Coordinates of C-alpha atoms in Angstrom, one line a residue:
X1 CA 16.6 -18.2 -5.9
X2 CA 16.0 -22.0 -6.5
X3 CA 13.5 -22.8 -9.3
X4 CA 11.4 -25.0 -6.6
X5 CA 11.4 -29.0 -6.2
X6 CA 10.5 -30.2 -9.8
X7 CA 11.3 -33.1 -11.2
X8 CA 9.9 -33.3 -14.7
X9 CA 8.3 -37.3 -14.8
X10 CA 7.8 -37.2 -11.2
X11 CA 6.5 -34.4 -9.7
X12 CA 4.5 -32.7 -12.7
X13 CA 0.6 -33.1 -11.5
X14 CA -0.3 -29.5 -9.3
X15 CA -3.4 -28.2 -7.5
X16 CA -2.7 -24.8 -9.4
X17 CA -0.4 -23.2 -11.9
X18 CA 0.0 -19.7 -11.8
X19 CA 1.3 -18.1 -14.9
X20 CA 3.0 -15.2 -14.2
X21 CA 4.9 -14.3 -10.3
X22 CA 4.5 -10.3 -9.9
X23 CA 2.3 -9.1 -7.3
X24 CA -0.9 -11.2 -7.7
X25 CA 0.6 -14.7 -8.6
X26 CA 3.6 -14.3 -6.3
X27 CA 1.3 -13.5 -3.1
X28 CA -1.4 -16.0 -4.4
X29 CA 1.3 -18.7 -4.6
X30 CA 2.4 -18.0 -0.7
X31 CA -1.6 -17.8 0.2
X32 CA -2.5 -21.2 -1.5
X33 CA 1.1 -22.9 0.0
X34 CA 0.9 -22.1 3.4
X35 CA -2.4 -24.2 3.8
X36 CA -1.1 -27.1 2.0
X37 CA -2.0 -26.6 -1.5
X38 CA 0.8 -27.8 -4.4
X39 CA 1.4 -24.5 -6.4
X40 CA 3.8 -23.9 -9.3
X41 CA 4.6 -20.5 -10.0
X42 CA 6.3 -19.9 -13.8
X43 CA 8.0 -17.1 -14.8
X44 CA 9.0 -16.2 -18.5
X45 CA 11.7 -14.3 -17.5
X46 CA 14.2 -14.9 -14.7
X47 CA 14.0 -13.0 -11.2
X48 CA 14.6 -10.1 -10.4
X49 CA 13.7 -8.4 -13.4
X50 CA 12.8 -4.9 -14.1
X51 CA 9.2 -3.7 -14.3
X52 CA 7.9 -0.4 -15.1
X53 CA 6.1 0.7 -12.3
X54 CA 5.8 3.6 -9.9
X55 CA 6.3 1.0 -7.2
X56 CA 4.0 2.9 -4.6
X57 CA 2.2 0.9 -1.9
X58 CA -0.8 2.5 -0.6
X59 CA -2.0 1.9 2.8
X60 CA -4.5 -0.2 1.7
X61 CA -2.0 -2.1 0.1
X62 CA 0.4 -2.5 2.8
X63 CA -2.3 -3.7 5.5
X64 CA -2.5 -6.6 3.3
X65 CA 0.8 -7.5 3.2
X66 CA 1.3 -10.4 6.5
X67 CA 5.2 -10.2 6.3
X68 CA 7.1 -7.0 7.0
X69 CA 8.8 -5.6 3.5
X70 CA 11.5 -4.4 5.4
X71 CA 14.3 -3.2 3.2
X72 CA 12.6 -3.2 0.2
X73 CA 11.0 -0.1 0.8
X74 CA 13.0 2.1 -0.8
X75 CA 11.3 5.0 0.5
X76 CA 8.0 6.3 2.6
X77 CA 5.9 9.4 1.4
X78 CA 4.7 11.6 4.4
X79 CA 4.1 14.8 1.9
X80 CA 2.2 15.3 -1.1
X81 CA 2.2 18.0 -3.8
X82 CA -1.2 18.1 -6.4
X83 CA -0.8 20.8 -9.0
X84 CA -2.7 21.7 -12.5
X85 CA -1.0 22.6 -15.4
X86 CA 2.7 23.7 -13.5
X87 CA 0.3 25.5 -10.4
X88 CA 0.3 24.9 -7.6
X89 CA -2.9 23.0 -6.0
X90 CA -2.3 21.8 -2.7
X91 CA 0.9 21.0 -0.4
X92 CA -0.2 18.4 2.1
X93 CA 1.8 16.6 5.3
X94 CA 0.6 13.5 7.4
X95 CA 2.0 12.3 10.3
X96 CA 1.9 8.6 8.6
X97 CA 3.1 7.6 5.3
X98 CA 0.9 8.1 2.3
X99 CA 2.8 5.5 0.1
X100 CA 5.2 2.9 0.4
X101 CA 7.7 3.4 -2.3
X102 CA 9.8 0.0 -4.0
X103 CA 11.1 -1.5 -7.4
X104 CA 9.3 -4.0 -8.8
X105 CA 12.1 -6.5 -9.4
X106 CA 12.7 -6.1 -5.6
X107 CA 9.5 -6.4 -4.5
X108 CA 7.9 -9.2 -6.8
X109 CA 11.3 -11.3 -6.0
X110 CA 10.7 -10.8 -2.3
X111 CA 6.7 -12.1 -2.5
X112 CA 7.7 -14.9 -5.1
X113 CA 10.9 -15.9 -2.4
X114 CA 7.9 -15.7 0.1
X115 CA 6.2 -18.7 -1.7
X116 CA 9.0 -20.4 -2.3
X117 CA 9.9 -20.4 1.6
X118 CA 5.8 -21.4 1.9
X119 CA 6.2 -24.8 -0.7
X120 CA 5.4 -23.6 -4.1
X121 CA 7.3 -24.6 -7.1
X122 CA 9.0 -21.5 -9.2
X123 CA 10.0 -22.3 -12.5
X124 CA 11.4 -19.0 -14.4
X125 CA 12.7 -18.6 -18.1
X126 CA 9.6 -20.6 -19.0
X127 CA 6.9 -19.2 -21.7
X128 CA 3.6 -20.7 -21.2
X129 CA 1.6 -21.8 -24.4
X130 CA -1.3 -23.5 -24.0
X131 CA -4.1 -24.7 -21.2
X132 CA -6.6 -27.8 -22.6
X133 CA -8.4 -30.7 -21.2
X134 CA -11.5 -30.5 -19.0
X135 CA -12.2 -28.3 -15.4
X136 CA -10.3 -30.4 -12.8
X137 CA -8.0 -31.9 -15.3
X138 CA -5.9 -29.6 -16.8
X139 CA -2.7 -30.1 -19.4
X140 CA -0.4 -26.8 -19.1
X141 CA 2.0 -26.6 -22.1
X142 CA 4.9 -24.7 -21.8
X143 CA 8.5 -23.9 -22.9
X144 CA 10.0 -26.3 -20.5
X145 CA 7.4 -29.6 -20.5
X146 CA 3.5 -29.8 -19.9
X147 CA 2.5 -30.2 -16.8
X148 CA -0.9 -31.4 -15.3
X149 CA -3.0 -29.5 -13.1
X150 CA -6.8 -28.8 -11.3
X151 CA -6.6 -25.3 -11.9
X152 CA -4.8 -22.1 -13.8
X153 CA -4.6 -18.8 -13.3
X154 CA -3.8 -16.4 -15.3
X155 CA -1.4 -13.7 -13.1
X156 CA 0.3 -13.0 -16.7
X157 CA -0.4 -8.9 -17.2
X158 CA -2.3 -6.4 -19.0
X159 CA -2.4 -8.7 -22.4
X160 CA -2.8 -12.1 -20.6
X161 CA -2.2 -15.0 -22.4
X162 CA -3.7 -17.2 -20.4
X163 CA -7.2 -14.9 -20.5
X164 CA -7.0 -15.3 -24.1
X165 CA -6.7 -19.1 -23.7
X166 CA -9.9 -18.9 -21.1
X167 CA -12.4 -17.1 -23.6
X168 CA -11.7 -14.0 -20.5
X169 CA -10.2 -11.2 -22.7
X170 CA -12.8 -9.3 -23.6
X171 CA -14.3 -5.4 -23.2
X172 CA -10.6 -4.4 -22.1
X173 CA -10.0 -0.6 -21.8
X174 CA -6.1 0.7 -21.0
X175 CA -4.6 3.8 -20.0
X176 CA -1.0 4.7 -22.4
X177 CA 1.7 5.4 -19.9
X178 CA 5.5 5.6 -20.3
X179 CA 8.2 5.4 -17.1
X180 CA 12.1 6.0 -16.9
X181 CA 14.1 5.6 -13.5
X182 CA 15.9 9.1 -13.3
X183 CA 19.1 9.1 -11.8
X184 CA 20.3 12.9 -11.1
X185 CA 23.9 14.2 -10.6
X186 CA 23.4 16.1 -7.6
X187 CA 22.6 14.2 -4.9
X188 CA 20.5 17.1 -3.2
X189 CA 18.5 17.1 -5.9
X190 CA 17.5 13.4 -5.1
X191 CA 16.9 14.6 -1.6
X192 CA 15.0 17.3 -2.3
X193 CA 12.0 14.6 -3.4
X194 CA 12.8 12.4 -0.7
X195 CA 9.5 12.0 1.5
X196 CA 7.7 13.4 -1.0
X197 CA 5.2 12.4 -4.2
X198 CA 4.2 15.0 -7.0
X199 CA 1.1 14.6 -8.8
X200 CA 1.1 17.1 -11.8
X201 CA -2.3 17.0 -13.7
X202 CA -2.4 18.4 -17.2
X203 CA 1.8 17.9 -17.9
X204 CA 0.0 15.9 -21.0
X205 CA -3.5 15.5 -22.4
X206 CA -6.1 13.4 -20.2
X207 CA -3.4 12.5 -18.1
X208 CA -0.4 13.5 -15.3
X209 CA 2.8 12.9 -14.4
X210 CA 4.6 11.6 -11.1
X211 CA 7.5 11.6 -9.4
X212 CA 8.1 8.9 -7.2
X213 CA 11.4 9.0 -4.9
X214 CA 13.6 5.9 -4.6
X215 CA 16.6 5.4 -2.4
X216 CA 18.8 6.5 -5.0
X217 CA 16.6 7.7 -7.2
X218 CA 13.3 8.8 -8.9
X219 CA 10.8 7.2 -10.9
X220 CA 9.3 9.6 -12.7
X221 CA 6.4 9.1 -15.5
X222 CA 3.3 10.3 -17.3
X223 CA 0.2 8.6 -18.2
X224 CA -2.9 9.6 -20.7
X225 CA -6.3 8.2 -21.2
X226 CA -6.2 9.4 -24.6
X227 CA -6.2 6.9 -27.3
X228 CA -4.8 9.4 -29.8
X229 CA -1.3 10.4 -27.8
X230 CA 1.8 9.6 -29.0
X231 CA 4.7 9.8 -28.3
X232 CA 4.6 9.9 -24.8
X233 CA 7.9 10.2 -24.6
X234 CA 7.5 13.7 -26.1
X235 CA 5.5 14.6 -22.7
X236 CA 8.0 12.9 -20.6
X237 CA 10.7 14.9 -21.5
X238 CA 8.6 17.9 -21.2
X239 CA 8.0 16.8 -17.6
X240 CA 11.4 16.9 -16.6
X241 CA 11.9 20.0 -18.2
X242 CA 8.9 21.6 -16.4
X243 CA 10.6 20.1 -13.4
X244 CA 13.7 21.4 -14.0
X245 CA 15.3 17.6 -13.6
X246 CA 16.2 17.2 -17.4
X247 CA 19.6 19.2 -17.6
X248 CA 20.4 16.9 -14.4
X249 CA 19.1 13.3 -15.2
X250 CA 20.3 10.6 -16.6
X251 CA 17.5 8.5 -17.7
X252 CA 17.5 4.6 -17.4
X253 CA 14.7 1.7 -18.8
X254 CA 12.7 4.6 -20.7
X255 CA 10.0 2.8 -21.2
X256 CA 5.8 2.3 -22.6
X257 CA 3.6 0.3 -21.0
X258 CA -0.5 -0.3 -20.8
X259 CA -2.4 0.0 -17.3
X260 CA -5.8 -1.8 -18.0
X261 CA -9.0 0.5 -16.8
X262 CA -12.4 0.1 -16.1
X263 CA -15.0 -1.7 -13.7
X264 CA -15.6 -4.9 -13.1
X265 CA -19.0 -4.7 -15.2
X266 CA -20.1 -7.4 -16.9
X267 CA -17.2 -8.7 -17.9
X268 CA -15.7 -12.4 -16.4
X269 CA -13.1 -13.5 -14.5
X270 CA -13.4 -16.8 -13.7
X271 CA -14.5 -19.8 -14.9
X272 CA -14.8 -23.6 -14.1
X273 CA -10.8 -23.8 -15.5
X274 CA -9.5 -21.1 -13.7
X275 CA -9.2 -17.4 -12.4
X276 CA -7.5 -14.2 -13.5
X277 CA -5.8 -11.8 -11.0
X278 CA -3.8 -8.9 -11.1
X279 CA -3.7 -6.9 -14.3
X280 CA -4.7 -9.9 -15.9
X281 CA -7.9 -9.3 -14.3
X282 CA -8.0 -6.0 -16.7
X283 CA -8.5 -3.0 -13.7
X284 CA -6.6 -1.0 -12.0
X285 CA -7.5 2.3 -10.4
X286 CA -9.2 4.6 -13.5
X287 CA -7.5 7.9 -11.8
X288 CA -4.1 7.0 -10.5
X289 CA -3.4 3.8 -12.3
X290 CA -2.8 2.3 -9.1
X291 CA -2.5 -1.5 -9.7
X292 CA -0.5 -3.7 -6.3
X293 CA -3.5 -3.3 -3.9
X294 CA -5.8 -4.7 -6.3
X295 CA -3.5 -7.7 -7.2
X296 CA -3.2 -8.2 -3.8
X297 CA -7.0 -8.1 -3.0
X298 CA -7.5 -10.3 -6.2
X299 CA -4.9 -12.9 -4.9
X300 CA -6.6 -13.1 -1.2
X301 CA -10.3 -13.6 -3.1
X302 CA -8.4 -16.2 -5.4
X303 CA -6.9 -18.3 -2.5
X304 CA -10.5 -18.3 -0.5
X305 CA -12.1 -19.4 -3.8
X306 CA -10.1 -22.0 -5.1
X307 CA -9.5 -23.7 -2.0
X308 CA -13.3 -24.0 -2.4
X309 CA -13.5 -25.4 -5.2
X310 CA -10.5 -27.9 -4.5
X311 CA -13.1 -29.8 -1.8
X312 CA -16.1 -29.2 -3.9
X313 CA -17.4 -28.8 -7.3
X314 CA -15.1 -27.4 -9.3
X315 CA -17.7 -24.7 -10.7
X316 CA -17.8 -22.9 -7.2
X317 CA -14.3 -21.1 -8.4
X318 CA -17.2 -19.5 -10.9
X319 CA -18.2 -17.6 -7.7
X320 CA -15.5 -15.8 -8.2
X321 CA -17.2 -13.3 -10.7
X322 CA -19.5 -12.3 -8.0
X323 CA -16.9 -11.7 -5.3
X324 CA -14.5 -9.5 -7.8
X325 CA -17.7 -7.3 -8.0
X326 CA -19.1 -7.4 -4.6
X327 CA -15.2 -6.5 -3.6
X328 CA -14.7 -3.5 -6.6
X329 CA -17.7 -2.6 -8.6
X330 CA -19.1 0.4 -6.1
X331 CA -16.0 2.2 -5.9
X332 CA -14.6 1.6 -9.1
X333 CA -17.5 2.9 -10.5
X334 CA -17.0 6.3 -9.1
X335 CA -13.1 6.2 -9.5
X336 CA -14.4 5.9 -13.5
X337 CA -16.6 8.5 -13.2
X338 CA -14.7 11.1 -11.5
X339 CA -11.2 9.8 -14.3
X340 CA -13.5 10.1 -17.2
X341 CA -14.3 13.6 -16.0
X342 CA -10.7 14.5 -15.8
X343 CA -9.2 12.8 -18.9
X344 CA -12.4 13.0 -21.4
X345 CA -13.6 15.9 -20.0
X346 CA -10.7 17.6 -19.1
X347 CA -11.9 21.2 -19.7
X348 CA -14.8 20.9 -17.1
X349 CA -12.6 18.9 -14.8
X350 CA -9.7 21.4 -14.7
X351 CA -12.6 23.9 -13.9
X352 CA -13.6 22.4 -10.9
X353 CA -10.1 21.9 -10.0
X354 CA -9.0 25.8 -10.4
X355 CA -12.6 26.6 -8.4
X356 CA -12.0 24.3 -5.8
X357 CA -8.7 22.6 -6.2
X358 CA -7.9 22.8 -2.3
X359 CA -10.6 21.3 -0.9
X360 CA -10.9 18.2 -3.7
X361 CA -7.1 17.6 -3.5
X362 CA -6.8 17.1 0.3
X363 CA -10.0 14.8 -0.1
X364 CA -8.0 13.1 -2.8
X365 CA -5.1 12.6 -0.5
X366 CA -7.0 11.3 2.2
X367 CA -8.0 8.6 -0.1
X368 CA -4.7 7.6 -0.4
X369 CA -4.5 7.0 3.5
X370 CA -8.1 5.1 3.5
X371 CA -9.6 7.4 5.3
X372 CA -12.3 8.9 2.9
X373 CA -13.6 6.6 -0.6
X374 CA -14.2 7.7 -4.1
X375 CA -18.0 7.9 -3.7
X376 CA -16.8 10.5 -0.7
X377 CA -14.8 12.7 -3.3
X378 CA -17.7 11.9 -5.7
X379 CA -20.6 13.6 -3.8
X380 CA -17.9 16.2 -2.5
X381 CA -17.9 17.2 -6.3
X382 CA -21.3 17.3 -7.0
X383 CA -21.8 19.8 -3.7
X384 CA -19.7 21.9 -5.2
X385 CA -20.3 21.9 -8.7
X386 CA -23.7 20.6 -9.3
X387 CA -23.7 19.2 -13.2
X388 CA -21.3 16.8 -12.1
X389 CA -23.3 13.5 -11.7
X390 CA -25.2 14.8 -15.0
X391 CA -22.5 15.1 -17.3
X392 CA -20.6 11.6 -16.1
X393 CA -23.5 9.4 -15.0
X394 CA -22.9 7.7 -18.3
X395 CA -19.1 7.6 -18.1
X396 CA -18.7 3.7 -16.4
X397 CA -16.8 1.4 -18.8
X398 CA -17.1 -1.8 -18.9

């Protein structure tokens, strides 16, 4: 892919600079572009690059999308198995997929190539270092040059530099997870999954593990809430034993990685400088770990607010704040509730599930295809089992 139209002397003052082109900056850079807005993307590494991720695209997700991803997906899931410590829970078919399934190099290379083709500048193998000046007039200092700009945002991951820079990182909670791509011998094995995501609950404390089928492949992993847990990779293996995959797999970019958790709180995202998106942000989905819809979500928020504050005052991008929460807070907050019940209290939670496992899992699932919420599983919960709302009322992290 080109590295974009920039010329060092001549062509270094931007509207924005993203940091960082996965989801979240990548889309943002093609939202901001496409109405005219001079965007330069930069990239530490160089694209495509791997990325541990499950790679599945909820609906949700996918609506979002304005371009059809086409071959990326690598596969769609139509069936879904939920069990509880190896049993069985619930087996459940749609006539519509569930989840998308891609790779991450694939799929942030196709949205950063989508900016690209819209006008933003992409400049990759570049680290950035350091954001100063006032709101409006910003110097970006980075491994390849400074550059000048109105606004930054930081689309740089879980440990964001650039939050760090903006005063932003603060009250961050993450979930431990580890994922290998698993390639398997037998090709029927492989095709055995295809179609088809596993949700395994209680594979490792406070957490569960997936399987994830690729084209050629599947991602497998296992996440914990648990502060304690290590190594994960311990639990992995055990995972693919449980599976019976281990004795089959060869297992490619084993690796750790942190999911940031929580609600949107009281915590900031924004301010007169700039905006965080993405898991820079510091949430993702508190049971699944589900991350691409809410960088995409983030990036379409971004886009209307900054082109906001490019004709105004620049501290309207400070609305921001108020439009992460207005967008997340409510269901977020019972997504928390209902994870801290499973991961903290993972005795009562495994409870309900053995009592009423069926009926929770398939209104689980239809989460997954947007057609019921959290609060909807929520109250479900508390009809069966009434000391629900009691024991987590308390649970929301900030």
């Amino acid at each position: 892919m080109s590295s974009g139209r920039i010329a060092m002397k001549d062509i270094n003052k931007y509207d924005v600079v993203i940091v960082g082109s996965g989801p979240a900056g990548a889309f943002l850079g093609y939202l901001l572009s496409r109405v005219g807005w001079k965007a330069l993307i930069l990239e530490k590494e160089r694209l495509p690059r791997y990325k541990a991720c499950g790679g599945g695209l909820t609906k949700r997700a996918l609506d979002i999308i304005p371009f059809d991803p086409g071959d990326i997906i690598e596969d769609y899931s139509f069936t879904a198995h939920l069990s509880l410590q190896n049993e069985l829970i619930v087996t459940k078919t749609t006539n519509h997929p569930m989840l998308g399934m891609v790779m991450r190099d694939k799929f942030d290379y196709f949205l950063a190539k989508k900016a690209v083709d819209a006008g933003a500048d992409l400049l990759q193998n570049t680290v950035f270092k350091l954001v100063s000046g006032p709101a409006g007039d910003l110097k970006v200092e980075t491994s390849r040059g400074t550059f000048r700009t109105r606004f930054i945002v930081g689309a740089d991951g879980a440990v964001s530099t650039v939050a760090r820079k903006l005063g932003l990182a603060r009250n961050r909670a993450f979930i431990k997870c580890m994922q290998g791509e698993v390639f398997l011998r037998s090709g029927e094995v492989v095709e055995k999954f295809r179609n088809t995501v596993h949700f395994d609950f209680g594979v490792i404390p406070q957490g569960y593990g997936w399987i994830f089928p690729k084209r050629e492949h599947l991602s497998i992993g296992v996440l914990s809430a648990s502060k304690q847990i290590n190594p994960l990779e311990t639990y992995f293996v055990s995972y693919l034993k449980m599976k019976n995959l281990y004795s089959d797999a060869e297992i490619r970019s084993l690796k750790g990685h942190l999911i940031p958790s929580g609600i949107p709180g009281k915590r900031l995202f924004a301010d007169s400088r700039g905006l965080l998106v993405g898991d820079a942000a510091g949430f993702a989905d508190p049971v699944t770990g589900e991350g691409i819809y809410y960088a995409l979500r983030e990036a379409e928020i971004a886009a209307e607010v900054l082109s906001d504050g490019l004709s105004a005052d620049c501290e309207r991008v400070e609305i921001y704040n108020s439009l992460i929460k207005e967008a997340f807070q409510k269901e977020l907050t019972y997504a928390n509730r209902l994870g801290y019940l499973f991961y903290n209290l993972s005795d009562l939670g495994y409870d309900i599930l053995k009592a009423h496992g069926k009926k929770l899992a398939e209104f689980y699932l239809d989460i997954l295809t947007c057609t019921r919420t959290y609060e909807d599983l929520y109250y479900k919960m508390f009809a069966l089992h009434r000391t629900v709302p009691v024991l987590v009322r308390g649970a929301s992290r900030n």
